[in-house]
Short mmCIF file of C-alpha atoms in Angstrom, two decimals:
data_model
loop_
_atom_site.label_atom_id
_atom_site.label_comp_id
_atom_site.label_asym_id
_atom_site.label_seq_id
_atom_site.Cartn_x
_atom_site.Cartn_y
_atom_site.Cartn_z
CA MET A 1 45.90 3.95 -12.04
CA SER A 2 46.70 3.60 -8.37
CA PHE A 3 45.17 3.25 -5.16
CA GLN A 4 46.20 4.13 -1.55
CA LEU A 5 44.50 3.12 1.65
CA ASP A 6 45.31 3.92 5.28
CA VAL A 7 42.41 3.55 7.56
CA GLU A 8 41.20 2.64 11.02
CA VAL A 9 37.74 1.56 12.11
CA ARG A 10 36.36 0.33 15.37
CA LEU A 11 33.54 -2.29 15.21
CA GLY A 12 32.49 -3.08 18.85
CA ALA A 13 35.49 -4.65 20.58
CA PHE A 14 37.13 -5.44 17.12
CA GLU A 15 39.48 -2.95 15.55
CA VAL A 16 40.75 -2.83 11.94
CA THR A 17 43.83 -0.82 11.26
CA VAL A 18 45.23 -1.25 7.71
CA ALA A 19 47.36 0.50 5.22
CA PHE A 20 48.35 -0.70 1.77
CA ASP A 21 48.75 0.52 -1.76
CA ALA A 22 47.49 -1.34 -4.97
CA GLY A 23 48.52 -0.88 -8.58
CA PRO A 24 47.12 -2.34 -11.69
CA GLY A 25 46.50 -5.98 -11.59
CA VAL A 26 45.11 -8.24 -8.83
CA THR A 27 45.85 -7.37 -5.22
CA ALA A 28 44.60 -10.19 -2.96
CA LEU A 29 43.46 -9.74 0.53
CA PHE A 30 44.21 -13.02 2.13
CA GLY A 31 43.40 -14.13 5.63
CA PRO A 32 41.14 -16.23 7.81
CA SER A 33 37.36 -15.39 8.31
CA GLY A 34 36.80 -12.58 10.61
CA ALA A 35 40.20 -10.95 9.85
CA GLY A 36 38.42 -7.78 8.73
CA LYS A 37 38.69 -8.20 4.89
CA THR A 38 34.99 -7.43 4.18
CA SER A 39 35.29 -4.42 6.44
CA ILE A 40 38.20 -3.13 4.49
CA LEU A 41 36.12 -3.43 1.12
CA ASN A 42 33.21 -1.73 2.81
CA MET A 43 35.35 1.24 3.78
CA ILE A 44 36.69 1.55 0.20
CA ALA A 45 33.23 1.37 -1.27
CA GLY A 46 31.86 4.03 1.19
CA VAL A 47 29.49 1.62 2.90
CA LEU A 48 31.41 1.63 6.20
CA ARG A 49 32.82 4.90 7.54
CA PRO A 50 36.33 4.69 8.86
CA SER A 51 36.97 6.40 12.11
CA ARG A 52 40.25 7.88 10.83
CA GLY A 53 42.40 7.73 7.70
CA ARG A 54 42.53 8.35 4.02
CA ILE A 55 41.40 6.51 0.81
CA VAL A 56 42.51 7.71 -2.60
CA ALA A 57 41.79 6.03 -5.90
CA ASP A 58 43.13 7.06 -9.25
CA GLY A 59 44.17 10.45 -7.64
CA VAL A 60 40.65 11.10 -6.41
CA THR A 61 40.28 11.29 -2.58
CA MET A 62 37.28 9.39 -1.39
CA PHE A 63 37.80 9.67 2.20
CA ASP A 64 39.97 11.93 4.37
CA SER A 65 39.24 12.36 7.99
CA VAL A 66 41.73 15.36 8.32
CA ALA A 67 40.23 17.28 5.33
CA ALA A 68 36.61 16.06 6.25
CA VAL A 69 36.19 14.45 2.85
CA ASN A 70 33.65 11.38 2.64
CA VAL A 71 32.33 10.80 -0.78
CA PRO A 72 29.10 8.94 -0.59
CA PRO A 73 29.15 5.30 -2.19
CA GLN A 74 27.11 6.54 -5.27
CA GLY A 75 29.81 9.08 -6.02
CA ARG A 76 32.91 6.89 -5.72
CA ALA A 77 32.84 4.92 -8.90
CA VAL A 78 33.97 1.78 -6.97
CA GLY A 79 32.75 -1.49 -8.57
CA TYR A 80 31.82 -3.87 -5.75
CA VAL A 81 31.08 -7.58 -6.40
CA PHE A 82 29.47 -8.84 -3.18
CA GLN A 83 29.94 -12.30 -1.69
CA ASP A 84 26.19 -12.98 -2.04
CA GLY A 85 25.78 -11.49 -5.53
CA ARG A 86 22.92 -9.20 -4.50
CA LEU A 87 21.31 -9.03 -8.04
CA PHE A 88 18.16 -7.20 -8.20
CA PRO A 89 15.45 -9.95 -8.28
CA HIS A 90 12.82 -7.88 -10.06
CA LEU A 91 15.07 -6.94 -12.94
CA SER A 92 16.20 -8.96 -15.99
CA VAL A 93 19.85 -9.83 -16.31
CA ARG A 94 20.12 -6.99 -19.02
CA SER A 95 18.65 -4.43 -16.65
CA ASN A 96 20.88 -5.57 -13.82
CA LEU A 97 23.96 -5.12 -16.06
CA THR A 98 22.93 -1.61 -17.20
CA TYR A 99 21.66 -0.44 -13.81
CA GLY A 100 24.89 1.22 -12.95
CA TYR A 101 26.08 1.76 -16.53
CA ARG A 102 23.22 4.20 -17.36
CA LEU A 103 24.27 6.36 -14.30
CA VAL A 104 27.91 6.84 -15.53
CA PRO A 105 28.41 10.05 -17.31
CA ILE A 106 29.13 9.34 -20.94
CA ASP A 107 32.67 10.81 -21.09
CA ARG A 108 33.60 8.65 -18.04
CA ARG A 109 32.49 5.33 -19.57
CA TYR A 110 35.39 3.13 -20.51
CA VAL A 111 33.59 -0.24 -20.16
CA HIS A 112 30.61 -0.99 -22.54
CA PRO A 113 27.88 -3.66 -22.45
CA THR A 114 29.00 -5.49 -25.68
CA GLU A 115 32.35 -5.95 -24.27
CA VAL A 116 31.28 -7.21 -20.87
CA VAL A 117 28.74 -9.67 -22.35
CA ASP A 118 31.47 -11.04 -24.43
CA LEU A 119 34.16 -11.17 -21.75
CA LEU A 120 31.89 -12.97 -19.22
CA GLY A 121 29.80 -15.02 -21.77
CA LEU A 122 26.45 -13.43 -20.77
CA SER A 123 24.79 -13.36 -24.18
CA ASP A 124 22.29 -16.22 -23.56
CA LEU A 125 21.35 -14.94 -20.12
CA LEU A 126 20.20 -11.42 -20.87
CA ASP A 127 16.48 -11.82 -20.88
CA ARG A 128 16.46 -14.10 -17.78
CA ARG A 129 15.73 -13.24 -14.19
CA PRO A 130 18.32 -13.72 -11.51
CA ALA A 131 16.19 -16.40 -9.88
CA ASN A 132 16.57 -18.57 -12.99
CA LEU A 133 20.38 -18.48 -13.05
CA SER A 134 22.91 -20.88 -11.39
CA GLY A 135 25.13 -19.56 -8.66
CA GLY A 136 28.02 -19.33 -11.04
CA GLU A 137 25.93 -17.42 -13.59
CA GLN A 138 24.66 -15.01 -10.94
CA GLN A 139 28.28 -14.34 -10.00
CA ARG A 140 29.24 -13.55 -13.58
CA VAL A 141 26.29 -11.19 -13.85
CA ALA A 142 27.30 -9.47 -10.58
CA ILE A 143 30.81 -9.07 -11.96
CA GLY A 144 29.57 -7.60 -15.24
CA ARG A 145 27.29 -5.22 -13.38
CA ALA A 146 30.10 -3.93 -11.26
CA LEU A 147 32.42 -3.82 -14.20
CA LEU A 148 29.92 -1.68 -16.22
CA THR A 149 30.08 1.17 -13.72
CA SER A 150 33.47 1.87 -15.33
CA PRO A 151 35.12 1.74 -11.88
CA ARG A 152 38.15 3.44 -10.60
CA ILE A 153 38.81 0.15 -8.65
CA LEU A 154 37.04 -3.11 -8.67
CA LEU A 155 36.43 -5.00 -5.38
CA LEU A 156 35.55 -8.60 -5.36
CA ASP A 157 34.65 -10.20 -1.93
CA GLU A 158 35.03 -13.88 -2.11
CA PRO A 159 32.98 -14.13 -5.29
CA LEU A 160 33.55 -17.98 -5.46
CA SER A 161 32.84 -18.86 -1.91
CA SER A 162 29.25 -19.67 -2.36
CA LEU A 163 30.02 -21.97 -5.24
CA ASP A 164 30.82 -25.70 -5.39
CA ALA A 165 34.06 -26.87 -6.87
CA GLY A 166 32.56 -27.36 -10.32
CA ARG A 167 31.09 -23.92 -10.49
CA LYS A 168 34.29 -22.50 -9.15
CA ALA A 169 36.29 -24.16 -12.18
CA GLU A 170 33.68 -22.75 -14.49
CA ILE A 171 33.92 -19.09 -13.45
CA MET A 172 37.79 -18.99 -12.74
CA PRO A 173 38.72 -18.61 -16.45
CA TYR A 174 36.45 -15.52 -16.68
CA LEU A 175 38.24 -13.98 -13.62
CA GLU A 176 41.57 -14.67 -15.27
CA ARG A 177 40.33 -12.95 -18.47
CA LEU A 178 38.97 -10.13 -16.47
CA ALA A 179 42.33 -9.65 -14.59
CA GLY A 180 44.18 -9.56 -17.90
CA HIS A 181 41.71 -7.19 -19.40
CA LEU A 182 41.25 -4.59 -16.73
CA ARG A 183 43.53 -1.61 -16.28
CA VAL A 184 42.28 -0.52 -12.87
CA PRO A 185 43.35 -2.12 -9.68
CA MET A 186 41.40 -5.14 -8.54
CA ILE A 187 41.19 -6.04 -4.76
CA TYR A 188 40.31 -9.71 -4.47
CA VAL A 189 39.24 -11.06 -0.97
CA SER A 190 39.66 -14.74 -0.48
CA HIS A 191 40.74 -17.28 2.04
CA ASP A 192 41.48 -19.88 -0.60
CA PRO A 193 45.22 -20.03 -1.46
CA ALA A 194 44.47 -21.94 -4.72
CA GLU A 195 42.41 -19.00 -6.16
CA ILE A 196 44.97 -16.52 -5.11
CA ALA A 197 47.83 -18.52 -6.64
CA ARG A 198 45.95 -18.42 -9.97
CA LEU A 199 44.82 -14.71 -9.90
CA ALA A 200 46.88 -12.41 -7.72
CA ASN A 201 50.00 -10.31 -8.62
CA ARG A 202 50.34 -9.15 -4.92
CA VAL A 203 49.04 -10.63 -1.72
CA VAL A 204 48.23 -8.56 1.37
CA HIS A 205 48.02 -10.96 4.31
CA VAL A 206 45.42 -9.74 6.95
CA ALA A 207 44.81 -11.09 10.42
CA GLU A 208 42.93 -9.79 13.27
CA GLY A 209 42.37 -6.44 11.67
CA ARG A 210 46.08 -5.82 10.91
CA VAL A 211 48.14 -6.21 7.67
CA VAL A 212 50.73 -8.83 8.73
CA ARG A 213 52.75 -9.07 5.42
CA VAL A 214 52.75 -8.02 1.80
CA GLU A 215 54.35 -10.23 -0.81
CA ASN A 216 54.60 -9.86 -4.46
CA ALA A 217 54.97 -13.60 -5.07
CA ALA A 218 51.66 -14.94 -6.28
CA VAL A 219 51.68 -17.98 -4.08
CA PRO A 220 50.93 -17.45 -0.49
CA GLU A 221 52.41 -19.76 2.21
CA ILE A 222 49.52 -21.96 3.20
CA GLY A 223 48.88 -22.01 6.90
CA ARG A 224 50.92 -18.93 7.72
CA THR A 225 47.93 -16.78 8.63
CA SER A 226 45.09 -19.30 8.87
CA MET B 1 -34.50 -11.46 -7.71
CA PHE B 2 -31.84 -9.48 -9.49
CA ASP B 3 -33.73 -6.44 -10.66
CA VAL B 4 -31.65 -3.91 -8.76
CA ALA B 5 -33.54 -0.91 -7.50
CA PRO B 6 -32.23 2.65 -8.45
CA ALA B 7 -31.68 3.24 -4.72
CA ASP B 8 -29.58 0.19 -4.50
CA TRP B 9 -27.39 1.35 -7.37
CA GLU B 10 -27.10 4.67 -5.67
CA ALA B 11 -25.70 2.86 -2.53
CA ILE B 12 -23.44 0.69 -4.49
CA ARG B 13 -22.03 3.77 -6.50
CA LEU B 14 -21.70 5.65 -3.22
CA SER B 15 -19.78 2.77 -1.60
CA LEU B 16 -17.47 2.46 -4.65
CA LYS B 17 -16.88 6.18 -4.51
CA VAL B 18 -16.11 6.24 -0.72
CA GLY B 19 -13.97 3.28 -1.00
CA ALA B 20 -11.90 4.75 -3.97
CA TRP B 21 -11.46 8.14 -2.37
CA SER B 22 -10.63 6.69 0.95
CA VAL B 23 -7.93 4.43 -0.42
CA ALA B 24 -6.47 7.28 -2.75
CA GLY B 25 -6.36 9.66 0.12
CA SER B 26 -4.81 7.45 2.66
CA LEU B 27 -2.50 5.63 0.43
CA PRO B 28 0.42 8.32 0.53
CA LEU B 29 0.01 8.74 4.32
CA GLY B 30 -0.21 4.87 4.83
CA PHE B 31 2.94 4.27 2.94
CA LEU B 32 4.87 7.16 4.71
CA LEU B 33 3.82 5.69 8.02
CA ALA B 34 4.63 2.08 6.95
CA TYR B 35 8.07 3.25 5.70
CA ALA B 36 8.83 5.24 8.80
CA PHE B 37 7.78 2.41 11.17
CA SER B 38 9.85 -0.03 9.16
CA ARG B 39 13.14 1.89 8.74
CA TYR B 40 13.23 4.47 11.61
CA THR B 41 13.13 4.83 15.30
CA PHE B 42 11.76 8.05 16.65
CA PRO B 43 10.15 9.38 19.79
CA PHE B 44 6.73 8.10 20.60
CA LYS B 45 6.91 5.47 17.83
CA SER B 46 4.97 2.80 19.91
CA LEU B 47 2.43 5.39 20.86
CA ILE B 48 1.79 6.51 17.34
CA THR B 49 1.58 2.90 16.16
CA ALA B 50 -0.91 2.23 18.93
CA VAL B 51 -3.04 5.20 18.02
CA ILE B 52 -3.15 4.11 14.37
CA HIS B 53 -4.20 0.59 15.41
CA LEU B 54 -6.86 1.82 17.69
CA PRO B 55 -9.67 1.81 15.16
CA LEU B 56 -8.98 -1.83 14.64
CA VAL B 57 -9.82 -2.63 18.44
CA LEU B 58 -12.17 0.16 19.37
CA PRO B 59 -15.82 -0.34 18.96
CA PRO B 60 -16.46 1.39 15.56
CA VAL B 61 -19.18 3.55 17.08
CA VAL B 62 -16.57 4.94 19.43
CA THR B 63 -14.29 5.99 16.44
CA GLY B 64 -17.35 7.54 14.71
CA PHE B 65 -18.31 9.34 17.79
CA ALA B 66 -14.74 10.68 18.24
CA LEU B 67 -14.78 11.80 14.60
CA LEU B 68 -18.07 13.65 15.15
CA LEU B 69 -16.59 15.42 18.30
CA LEU B 70 -13.42 16.48 16.18
CA PHE B 71 -15.01 17.21 12.81
CA GLY B 72 -18.57 18.22 13.66
CA THR B 73 -19.39 21.84 12.87
CA ARG B 74 -18.67 22.78 16.55
CA GLY B 75 -15.63 20.38 16.88
CA PRO B 76 -12.23 21.87 16.67
CA LEU B 77 -11.03 20.46 13.45
CA GLY B 78 -14.50 20.78 11.86
CA HIS B 79 -14.61 24.48 12.85
CA PHE B 80 -11.16 25.10 11.46
CA LEU B 81 -11.88 23.38 8.16
CA SER B 82 -15.08 25.27 7.62
CA ALA B 83 -13.76 28.67 8.85
CA VAL B 84 -10.55 28.44 6.71
CA PHE B 85 -11.40 26.32 3.83
CA GLY B 86 -15.21 26.43 3.80
CA ILE B 87 -15.18 22.60 4.02
CA THR B 88 -17.77 20.52 6.01
CA ILE B 89 -17.42 16.84 6.14
CA ALA B 90 -19.80 15.77 8.94
CA PHE B 91 -22.89 14.33 7.32
CA ARG B 92 -21.34 14.40 3.91
CA TRP B 93 -19.98 11.60 1.71
CA THR B 94 -16.48 13.02 2.12
CA GLY B 95 -16.92 12.42 5.90
CA ALA B 96 -17.83 8.73 5.10
CA ALA B 97 -14.59 8.57 3.07
CA VAL B 98 -12.60 9.95 6.02
CA ALA B 99 -14.13 7.58 8.45
CA ALA B 100 -13.55 4.65 6.07
CA ALA B 101 -9.86 5.89 5.52
CA ILE B 102 -9.27 5.83 9.33
CA MET B 103 -10.83 2.50 9.86
CA GLY B 104 -8.88 1.03 6.88
CA LEU B 105 -5.51 2.69 7.78
CA PRO B 106 -4.24 0.05 10.34
CA LEU B 107 -4.83 -2.73 7.75
CA MET B 108 -3.06 -0.77 5.10
CA VAL B 109 -0.05 0.25 7.24
CA ARG B 110 0.34 -3.27 8.49
CA ALA B 111 0.42 -4.93 5.14
CA MET B 112 2.77 -2.23 3.70
CA ARG B 113 5.09 -2.45 6.70
CA LEU B 114 5.52 -6.21 6.39
CA SER B 115 6.48 -5.96 2.75
CA ILE B 116 8.89 -3.08 3.37
CA ASP B 117 10.37 -5.11 6.21
CA ALA B 118 10.95 -7.88 3.65
CA VAL B 119 12.96 -5.79 1.26
CA ASP B 120 16.62 -6.79 1.50
CA ARG B 121 18.44 -3.57 2.44
CA ARG B 122 21.67 -5.03 1.11
CA LEU B 123 20.25 -4.66 -2.31
CA GLU B 124 19.89 -0.90 -1.66
CA THR B 125 23.56 -0.83 -0.61
CA ALA B 126 24.30 -2.55 -3.90
CA ALA B 127 22.31 0.08 -5.73
CA HIS B 128 24.41 2.84 -3.95
CA THR B 129 27.60 1.29 -5.09
CA LEU B 130 26.25 1.31 -8.65
CA GLY B 131 25.75 4.97 -8.47
CA ALA B 132 22.19 5.31 -7.40
CA GLY B 133 21.49 8.04 -4.77
CA ARG B 134 18.84 7.51 -2.10
CA TRP B 135 15.80 8.61 -4.14
CA ARG B 136 16.86 6.62 -7.19
CA ALA B 137 17.49 3.55 -5.01
CA PHE B 138 14.14 3.93 -3.40
CA LEU B 139 12.31 4.30 -6.65
CA THR B 140 13.99 1.59 -8.56
CA ILE B 141 14.72 -1.00 -5.74
CA THR B 142 12.58 -0.56 -2.56
CA LEU B 143 9.35 0.59 -4.09
CA PRO B 144 9.01 -2.10 -6.75
CA LEU B 145 10.13 -4.96 -4.40
CA SER B 146 7.47 -3.78 -1.84
CA LEU B 147 4.75 -3.32 -4.41
CA PRO B 148 2.72 -6.56 -3.70
CA GLY B 149 2.38 -5.38 -0.03
CA ILE B 150 1.39 -1.84 -1.05
CA LEU B 151 -1.31 -3.48 -3.37
CA ALA B 152 -2.39 -5.73 -0.68
CA GLY B 153 -2.67 -2.94 1.78
CA ALA B 154 -4.69 -0.74 -0.68
CA ILE B 155 -7.10 -3.72 -1.38
CA LEU B 156 -7.68 -4.51 2.21
CA SER B 157 -8.29 -0.82 2.87
CA PHE B 158 -10.67 -0.63 0.02
CA ALA B 159 -12.64 -3.70 1.18
CA LYS B 160 -12.87 -2.25 4.63
CA SER B 161 -13.93 1.12 3.35
CA PHE B 162 -16.55 -0.50 1.09
CA GLY B 163 -18.24 -2.26 4.03
CA GLU B 164 -17.59 0.15 6.82
CA PHE B 165 -20.70 0.54 8.92
CA GLY B 166 -20.33 1.64 12.66
CA ALA B 167 -18.08 4.61 12.35
CA THR B 168 -19.67 5.84 9.23
CA ILE B 169 -23.30 5.83 10.47
CA THR B 170 -22.17 7.47 13.78
CA PHE B 171 -20.14 10.12 12.08
CA VAL B 172 -22.14 11.04 8.91
CA SER B 173 -25.54 9.33 9.62
CA ASN B 174 -27.81 7.69 7.09
CA ILE B 175 -28.68 10.08 4.30
CA PRO B 176 -29.92 8.55 1.01
CA GLY B 177 -27.62 9.50 -1.87
CA GLU B 178 -25.09 11.26 0.32
CA THR B 179 -24.01 8.94 3.11
CA ARG B 180 -26.08 5.70 2.68
CA THR B 181 -23.52 3.29 1.60
CA VAL B 182 -24.16 -0.47 0.86
CA PRO B 183 -23.97 -1.71 4.52
CA ILE B 184 -26.05 1.27 5.70
CA ALA B 185 -28.56 0.62 2.98
CA ILE B 186 -28.86 -3.03 4.01
CA TYR B 187 -29.38 -1.93 7.72
CA SER B 188 -32.03 0.47 6.57
CA LEU B 189 -33.88 -2.11 4.56
CA LEU B 190 -33.81 -4.65 7.41
CA GLN B 191 -35.43 -1.90 9.53
CA SER B 192 -38.47 -1.63 7.34
CA PRO B 193 -41.17 -4.32 6.81
CA GLY B 194 -40.63 -6.40 3.59
CA GLY B 195 -37.12 -5.25 3.27
CA GLU B 196 -35.42 -8.62 3.67
CA ALA B 197 -35.47 -9.76 -0.06
CA PRO B 198 -33.82 -6.42 -1.35
CA ALA B 199 -31.49 -6.58 1.58
CA ILE B 200 -30.35 -10.09 0.58
CA ARG B 201 -29.88 -8.71 -3.14
CA LEU B 202 -27.61 -5.94 -1.72
CA ALA B 203 -25.84 -8.46 0.51
CA VAL B 204 -25.06 -10.82 -2.39
CA ILE B 205 -23.81 -7.85 -4.56
CA SER B 206 -21.35 -6.57 -1.69
CA VAL B 207 -20.12 -10.17 -1.44
CA ILE B 208 -19.43 -10.31 -5.20
CA ILE B 209 -17.70 -6.93 -5.17
CA SER B 210 -15.59 -7.73 -2.09
CA LEU B 211 -14.67 -11.11 -3.53
CA ALA B 212 -13.62 -9.59 -6.88
CA ALA B 213 -11.36 -7.07 -5.08
CA VAL B 214 -9.56 -9.79 -3.07
CA LEU B 215 -9.31 -12.04 -6.10
CA GLY B 216 -8.10 -9.22 -8.27
CA ALA B 217 -5.38 -8.41 -5.79
CA ASP B 218 -4.40 -11.92 -5.62
CA ALA B 219 -4.16 -12.29 -9.45
CA VAL B 220 -1.92 -9.06 -9.71
CA GLU B 221 0.25 -10.32 -7.00
CA ARG B 222 0.76 -13.74 -8.46
CA ARG B 223 1.56 -12.21 -11.85
CA TYR B 224 4.11 -9.92 -10.15
CA MET B 225 5.63 -13.02 -8.34
CA ALA B 226 5.77 -14.93 -11.60
CA ARG B 227 7.44 -11.98 -13.39
CA LYS B 228 10.02 -11.89 -10.61
CA ALA B 229 10.74 -15.64 -10.84
CA GLY B 230 10.95 -15.83 -14.61
#
């Protein structure tokens, strides 16, 4: 289970040029707002097309500008937890969770609903609608939904940023359990050093569209890049 | 007052038939147009939008006259339809349905477009990352989320079709049992001595039917919203 990224994209006057590898465990993308962290996740997910470069996950090439490979997002098996949740408002929690699961070929499934419901404590929420969930519950469902696609890599884009301190504390243990449970790489975007200290095995420091430093120590130096 | 004459029933049945066929026929086109207007830019977009909205602002008699020129037996489209398919729509109830559909189309497209505009496209992106291709994302996310607007558009168009007068009478005239819909029947009654009482009867019936349609649409929409919320 490995992941390699070496891409470049131009967004108006802003340019993102990044390269890093990720193994099993949590790789944090750490940096100030506007550093290009979400753009990096969007390129991995296939939502944003790099102008040049290569993305390989678990030995499968998802993008290669030289070989003209560009797998569409629906073919990448990249689990993506968005900052704003993006649960489907017209579907129950259960249907949200299984939306992606049902589309995964049976022989490729390695994550199953009972396991996810257990891991994320969702059993009491299954028949509810997203509108009736708290922010923290919504993010747990969003994590479960992404996880149930049996992804090659799991992307989390500041999943706690929209939550208050109490909700963050509520969801953190689930993220820690997830990190210990999952064998595929997790890319965790954040600008909160405390979150990263608790979760990350590696920290990729990003600023102004560039990787400025990679460290294996879990604790980033506060203030260095922000 | 409420012993409804057979001729009145005929007009009501005809109006319902014209309304139903006009909505059923224009629904796919209306949705396609609404979706294209909402999501794409293409050449002549504003011109096409303007042409579709024209029946809303033109005197209906002008729309009917234009239809007569186009679809009359000697009109280019009318000649084509009758020569190739053996179909004539001028002075037939089918023509009334076509006139009603064209008059209702701007209302339908407008309501549908607003609801498609309101669908959060980031939800479609989320569906793609969950493995859904374009069609699946459309059928499972975009379409159900824009359903209230589709329904509202269909109801508005039906109500318009049920009561369309000017374009209909100009295009397909006033033939009992064929093109004499409720509004045209009311008009005819008012033209004849002693027709006022039966005209009021028909008027009340058309108010009831239109009101039922609008209330029905409202109820379905509220149920849909409640389902979404809970």
